[in-house]
mmCIF file of C-alpha atoms in Angstrom:
data_model
loop_
_atom_site.group_PDB
_atom_site.id
_atom_site.type_symbol
_atom_site.label_atom_id
_atom_site.label_comp_id
_atom_site.label_asym_id
_atom_site.label_seq_id
_atom_site.Cartn_x
_atom_site.Cartn_y
_atom_site.Cartn_z
ATOM 1 C CA ASP A 1 -87.698 43.092 -21.302
ATOM 2 C CA ALA A 2 -84.799 44.984 -23.154
ATOM 3 C CA ASP A 3 -84.408 48.564 -22.302
ATOM 4 C CA VAL A 4 -83.674 49.431 -25.907
ATOM 5 C CA THR A 5 -85.746 47.657 -28.383
ATOM 6 C CA GLN A 6 -85.250 47.662 -32.059
ATOM 7 C CA THR A 7 -87.738 46.263 -34.642
ATOM 8 C CA PRO A 8 -87.319 44.580 -36.965
ATOM 9 C CA ARG A 9 -84.579 42.532 -35.919
ATOM 10 C CA ASN A 10 -83.979 41.222 -39.425
ATOM 11 C CA ARG A 11 -85.363 42.549 -42.809
ATOM 12 C CA ILE A 12 -84.626 41.580 -46.376
ATOM 13 C CA THR A 13 -85.928 43.995 -48.967
ATOM 14 C CA LYS A 14 -85.296 44.921 -52.536
ATOM 15 C CA THR A 15 -83.560 48.039 -54.087
ATOM 16 C CA GLY A 16 -85.764 51.077 -54.100
ATOM 17 C CA LYS A 17 -88.112 50.055 -51.373
ATOM 18 C CA ARG A 18 -88.730 52.377 -48.477
ATOM 19 C CA ILE A 19 -87.738 50.993 -45.162
ATOM 20 C CA MET A 20 -88.182 52.044 -41.530
ATOM 21 C CA LEU A 21 -86.288 50.737 -38.503
ATOM 22 C CA GLU A 22 -87.810 51.504 -35.129
ATOM 23 C CA CYS A 23 -86.319 51.933 -31.738
ATOM 24 C CA SER A 24 -87.933 52.392 -28.276
ATOM 25 C CA GLN A 25 -86.518 52.866 -25.096
ATOM 26 C CA THR A 26 -87.531 52.538 -21.351
ATOM 27 C CA LYS A 27 -84.560 54.067 -19.928
ATOM 28 C CA GLY A 28 -85.962 57.608 -19.842
ATOM 29 C CA HIS A 29 -82.939 59.038 -21.692
ATOM 30 C CA ASP A 30 -83.024 62.294 -23.713
ATOM 31 C CA ARG A 31 -80.384 61.054 -26.213
ATOM 32 C CA MET A 32 -80.830 58.558 -28.945
ATOM 33 C CA TYR A 33 -78.601 57.435 -31.619
ATOM 34 C CA TRP A 34 -78.515 55.463 -34.728
ATOM 35 C CA TYR A 35 -75.275 53.497 -35.806
ATOM 36 C CA ARG A 36 -74.502 51.401 -38.687
ATOM 37 C CA GLN A 37 -71.940 48.557 -38.707
ATOM 38 C CA ASP A 38 -70.509 46.901 -41.763
ATOM 39 C CA PRO A 39 -68.559 43.556 -41.509
ATOM 40 C CA GLY A 40 -65.241 43.881 -39.863
ATOM 41 C CA LEU A 41 -65.726 47.634 -39.181
ATOM 42 C CA GLY A 42 -66.433 49.674 -36.244
ATOM 43 C CA LEU A 43 -69.727 51.566 -35.861
ATOM 44 C CA ARG A 44 -70.484 54.644 -37.668
ATOM 45 C CA LEU A 45 -72.999 57.319 -36.457
ATOM 46 C CA ILE A 46 -75.774 58.143 -38.847
ATOM 47 C CA TYR A 47 -78.062 60.563 -36.927
ATOM 48 C CA TYR A 48 -78.461 61.540 -33.103
ATOM 49 C CA SER A 49 -81.113 63.334 -31.212
ATOM 50 C CA PHE A 50 -80.631 65.234 -27.995
ATOM 51 C CA ASP A 51 -84.376 65.479 -27.373
ATOM 52 C CA VAL A 52 -87.644 65.396 -29.483
ATOM 53 C CA LYS A 53 -86.847 68.835 -31.119
ATOM 54 C CA ASP A 54 -83.320 68.213 -31.890
ATOM 55 C CA ILE A 55 -82.195 66.116 -34.655
ATOM 56 C CA ASN A 56 -78.474 66.179 -35.788
ATOM 57 C CA LYS A 57 -76.627 64.574 -38.733
ATOM 58 C CA GLY A 58 -73.877 61.993 -38.008
ATOM 59 C CA GLU A 59 -70.870 61.262 -40.118
ATOM 60 C CA ILE A 60 -72.999 59.184 -42.813
ATOM 61 C CA SER A 61 -76.542 60.608 -42.977
ATOM 62 C CA ASP A 62 -76.916 60.686 -46.708
ATOM 63 C CA GLY A 63 -79.686 58.403 -47.889
ATOM 64 C CA TYR A 64 -81.247 58.054 -44.372
ATOM 65 C CA SER A 65 -83.853 60.179 -42.518
ATOM 66 C CA VAL A 66 -84.902 59.895 -38.852
ATOM 67 C CA SER A 67 -87.893 60.891 -36.826
ATOM 68 C CA ARG A 68 -88.112 61.370 -32.997
ATOM 69 C CA GLN A 69 -91.747 60.656 -32.434
ATOM 70 C CA ALA A 70 -91.423 60.962 -28.545
ATOM 71 C CA GLN A 71 -88.714 60.906 -25.972
ATOM 72 C CA ALA A 72 -88.728 57.152 -26.102
ATOM 73 C CA LYS A 73 -89.075 56.650 -29.706
ATOM 74 C CA PHE A 74 -86.549 57.209 -32.496
ATOM 75 C CA SER A 75 -87.024 55.795 -36.114
ATOM 76 C CA LEU A 76 -84.579 55.474 -39.024
ATOM 77 C CA SER A 77 -85.841 55.544 -42.447
ATOM 78 C CA LEU A 78 -84.246 54.550 -45.923
ATOM 79 C CA GLU A 79 -86.353 56.428 -48.430
ATOM 80 C CA SER A 80 -85.142 54.249 -51.296
ATOM 81 C CA ALA A 81 -82.864 51.373 -50.228
ATOM 82 C CA ILE A 82 -79.758 50.499 -52.063
ATOM 83 C CA PRO A 83 -77.677 47.325 -51.762
ATOM 84 C CA ASN A 84 -74.620 49.239 -50.057
ATOM 85 C CA GLN A 85 -76.882 50.129 -47.189
ATOM 86 C CA THR A 86 -77.058 46.365 -46.361
ATOM 87 C CA ALA A 87 -75.403 46.369 -42.745
ATOM 88 C CA LEU A 88 -76.397 45.940 -39.163
ATOM 89 C CA TYR A 89 -77.904 48.891 -37.494
ATOM 90 C CA PHE A 90 -77.996 49.800 -33.791
ATOM 91 C CA CYS A 91 -79.891 52.082 -31.796
ATOM 92 C CA ALA A 92 -78.523 53.610 -28.596
ATOM 93 C CA THR A 93 -79.449 55.776 -25.858
ATOM 94 C CA SER A 94 -77.774 57.866 -23.187
ATOM 95 C CA ALA A 95 -78.477 60.344 -20.390
ATOM 96 C CA ALA A 96 -77.406 63.771 -20.825
ATOM 97 C CA GLY A 97 -73.821 64.599 -20.036
ATOM 98 C CA THR A 98 -72.640 61.055 -19.880
ATOM 99 C CA GLY A 99 -70.569 58.775 -22.091
ATOM 100 C CA GLU A 100 -72.404 55.637 -21.124
ATOM 101 C CA LEU A 101 -74.611 54.507 -24.231
ATOM 102 C CA PHE A 102 -76.983 51.638 -23.922
ATOM 103 C CA PHE A 103 -77.546 49.620 -27.117
ATOM 104 C CA GLY A 104 -80.196 47.752 -28.722
ATOM 105 C CA GLU A 105 -79.819 44.341 -30.039
ATOM 106 C CA GLY A 106 -79.411 45.374 -33.584
ATOM 107 C CA SER A 107 -81.460 45.306 -36.861
ATOM 108 C CA ARG A 108 -79.820 43.546 -39.727
ATOM 109 C CA LEU A 109 -80.947 44.882 -43.030
ATOM 110 C CA THR A 110 -80.331 43.187 -46.433
ATOM 111 C CA VAL A 111 -81.094 45.203 -49.567
ATOM 112 C CA LEU A 112 -81.019 42.980 -52.754
ATOM 113 C CA ASP B 1 -62.117 64.184 -29.307
ATOM 114 C CA ALA B 2 -58.620 62.641 -29.434
ATOM 115 C CA LYS B 3 -58.023 59.706 -31.798
ATOM 116 C CA THR B 4 -57.012 56.281 -30.364
ATOM 117 C CA THR B 5 -55.030 53.417 -31.626
ATOM 118 C CA GLN B 6 -55.485 49.671 -30.609
ATOM 119 C CA PRO B 7 -54.011 46.442 -31.789
ATOM 120 C CA THR B 8 -56.228 44.754 -34.357
ATOM 121 C CA SER B 9 -56.250 41.422 -32.515
ATOM 122 C CA MET B 10 -55.034 39.759 -29.421
ATOM 123 C CA ASP B 11 -55.295 36.185 -27.895
ATOM 124 C CA CYS B 12 -55.443 35.277 -24.234
ATOM 125 C CA ALA B 13 -55.488 31.926 -22.393
ATOM 126 C CA GLU B 14 -58.519 31.330 -20.398
ATOM 127 C CA GLY B 15 -58.176 32.006 -16.800
ATOM 128 C CA ARG B 16 -55.354 34.428 -17.457
ATOM 129 C CA ALA B 17 -55.434 38.114 -17.245
ATOM 130 C CA ALA B 18 -56.230 39.928 -20.545
ATOM 131 C CA ASN B 19 -54.461 43.159 -20.947
ATOM 132 C CA LEU B 20 -55.679 45.463 -23.729
ATOM 133 C CA PRO B 21 -53.692 48.417 -24.615
ATOM 134 C CA CYS B 22 -54.781 51.759 -26.181
ATOM 135 C CA ASN B 23 -52.751 54.573 -27.335
ATOM 136 C CA HIS B 24 -54.261 58.157 -27.053
ATOM 137 C CA SER B 25 -51.243 60.378 -27.344
ATOM 138 C CA THR B 26 -53.235 63.392 -28.284
ATOM 139 C CA ILE B 27 -55.572 63.293 -25.367
ATOM 140 C CA SER B 28 -56.334 66.636 -23.784
ATOM 141 C CA GLY B 29 -56.345 67.088 -20.190
ATOM 142 C CA ASN B 30 -60.137 66.940 -19.727
ATOM 143 C CA GLU B 31 -60.908 63.965 -21.943
ATOM 144 C CA TYR B 32 -61.912 60.786 -20.376
ATOM 145 C CA VAL B 33 -61.029 57.196 -21.663
ATOM 146 C CA TYR B 34 -64.050 54.885 -22.259
ATOM 147 C CA TRP B 35 -64.018 51.207 -22.896
ATOM 148 C CA TYR B 36 -66.738 49.142 -24.480
ATOM 149 C CA ARG B 37 -66.944 45.638 -25.924
ATOM 150 C CA GLN B 38 -68.922 44.051 -28.630
ATOM 151 C CA ILE B 39 -69.780 40.165 -28.307
ATOM 152 C CA HIS B 40 -70.316 38.631 -31.578
ATOM 153 C CA SER B 41 -73.091 40.901 -33.321
ATOM 154 C CA GLN B 42 -74.644 42.157 -30.256
ATOM 155 C CA GLY B 43 -74.833 45.804 -29.316
ATOM 156 C CA PRO B 44 -71.704 47.221 -27.693
ATOM 157 C CA GLN B 45 -71.720 47.348 -23.965
ATOM 158 C CA TYR B 46 -70.081 49.776 -21.657
ATOM 159 C CA ILE B 47 -67.331 48.532 -19.566
ATOM 160 C CA ILE B 48 -65.556 51.290 -17.678
ATOM 161 C CA HIS B 49 -64.217 54.728 -17.940
ATOM 162 C CA GLY B 50 -61.678 56.998 -16.331
ATOM 163 C CA LEU B 51 -59.714 60.279 -16.389
ATOM 164 C CA LYS B 52 -56.463 60.045 -14.511
ATOM 165 C CA ASN B 53 -56.807 57.505 -11.527
ATOM 166 C CA ASN B 54 -56.910 53.794 -12.089
ATOM 167 C CA GLU B 55 -60.500 52.476 -11.933
ATOM 168 C CA THR B 56 -61.972 49.123 -11.269
ATOM 169 C CA ASN B 57 -65.403 47.748 -11.355
ATOM 170 C CA GLU B 58 -66.898 44.282 -11.452
ATOM 171 C CA MET B 59 -65.967 43.754 -14.928
ATOM 172 C CA ALA B 60 -62.586 45.063 -15.418
ATOM 173 C CA SER B 61 -59.686 47.388 -14.327
ATOM 174 C CA LEU B 62 -58.603 50.502 -16.236
ATOM 175 C CA ILE B 63 -55.077 51.616 -15.769
ATOM 176 C CA ILE B 64 -54.206 55.068 -17.300
ATOM 177 C CA THR B 65 -50.449 56.137 -17.537
ATOM 178 C CA GLU B 66 -49.355 59.014 -15.569
ATOM 179 C CA ASP B 67 -48.891 61.121 -18.838
ATOM 180 C CA ARG B 68 -52.277 60.001 -19.853
ATOM 181 C CA LYS B 69 -51.097 59.031 -23.341
ATOM 182 C CA SER B 70 -51.921 55.324 -23.071
ATOM 183 C CA SER B 71 -54.145 53.000 -21.033
ATOM 184 C CA THR B 72 -54.699 49.386 -20.497
ATOM 185 C CA LEU B 73 -57.904 47.549 -19.870
ATOM 186 C CA ILE B 74 -57.586 44.489 -17.741
ATOM 187 C CA LEU B 75 -60.015 41.565 -17.427
ATOM 188 C CA PRO B 76 -58.422 39.765 -14.359
ATOM 189 C CA HIS B 77 -59.553 36.249 -15.174
ATOM 190 C CA ALA B 78 -60.588 36.039 -18.805
ATOM 191 C CA THR B 79 -63.328 33.440 -19.571
ATOM 192 C CA LEU B 80 -64.541 32.183 -22.970
ATOM 193 C CA ARG B 81 -67.463 34.636 -22.810
ATOM 194 C CA ASP B 82 -64.880 37.518 -22.804
ATOM 195 C CA THR B 83 -64.181 36.946 -26.519
ATOM 196 C CA ALA B 84 -65.434 40.041 -28.117
ATOM 197 C CA VAL B 85 -64.039 43.265 -29.870
ATOM 198 C CA TYR B 86 -63.108 45.884 -27.406
ATOM 199 C CA TYR B 87 -63.215 49.597 -28.216
ATOM 200 C CA CYS B 88 -61.172 52.202 -26.654
ATOM 201 C CA ILE B 89 -62.803 55.718 -27.085
ATOM 202 C CA VAL B 90 -61.672 59.111 -25.844
ATOM 203 C CA ARG B 91 -64.345 61.691 -25.024
ATOM 204 C CA LEU B 92 -64.562 65.299 -23.807
ATOM 205 C CA PRO B 93 -67.298 65.235 -20.983
ATOM 206 C CA LEU B 94 -69.358 68.032 -22.209
ATOM 207 C CA ARG B 95 -73.110 68.053 -22.208
ATOM 208 C CA GLY B 96 -73.989 67.898 -25.834
ATOM 209 C CA ASN B 97 -71.016 65.814 -26.559
ATOM 210 C CA GLU B 98 -72.366 62.516 -25.633
ATOM 211 C CA LYS B 99 -72.278 60.785 -29.028
ATOM 212 C CA LEU B 100 -69.149 58.417 -29.261
ATOM 213 C CA THR B 101 -66.970 57.612 -32.136
ATOM 214 C CA PHE B 102 -66.092 53.948 -32.500
ATOM 215 C CA GLY B 103 -62.925 52.849 -34.292
ATOM 216 C CA THR B 104 -62.382 49.167 -35.175
ATOM 217 C CA GLY B 105 -61.170 48.073 -31.767
ATOM 218 C CA THR B 106 -59.229 44.956 -30.812
ATOM 219 C CA ARG B 107 -60.593 41.648 -31.453
ATOM 220 C CA LEU B 108 -59.855 39.517 -28.265
ATOM 221 C CA THR B 109 -60.019 35.646 -28.506
ATOM 222 C CA ILE B 110 -59.845 33.854 -25.354
ATOM 223 C CA ILE B 111 -58.196 30.375 -25.933
ATOM 224 C CA PRO B 112 -59.492 27.414 -23.924
#
């Protein structure tokens, strides 16, 4: 089983719908991250969490919210999806103090 | 964290050494150089990191110039499975600074 699991792997939805992407990890890491990747571009950080009580905005947090339900779970929500949120979303984890991130397999979201 | 500059794309013949350059001329004395790769649309994978000395692991070697303003990732015997986008990232190793900023990287294509 993967150390970092994302669900769903693929989702097609309509404009205005609420969407939740879930991430769970078995690494025991404190740090969790949500990144977004658009075609031909690098990854951009949406939100990150250093522990259950610590949530921080990344460079592109507008239109997104997150919830850290437990050390192992970090969810990303789109309250009202719009077409330009169509992208590949990655969850990642890391241990405190390290720069080695472990990524999930990605969630491909299409907003029509 | 310092900015990095990488070529957009490179080709390498299968079986040859692939040498991927990265410029980080504004790197500070305590910043580390990290390399990740992303195969197709999978989550990025950590490869190697270093501060001053050359580093080697089972995946690659990292050569950092004496002035630390540039580095080269070396894949000694490239295979088709090494075709990927390679990201060079500079990071200050502080607790609380674990998040990484990914640029657009170098798209490496291994030619049969």
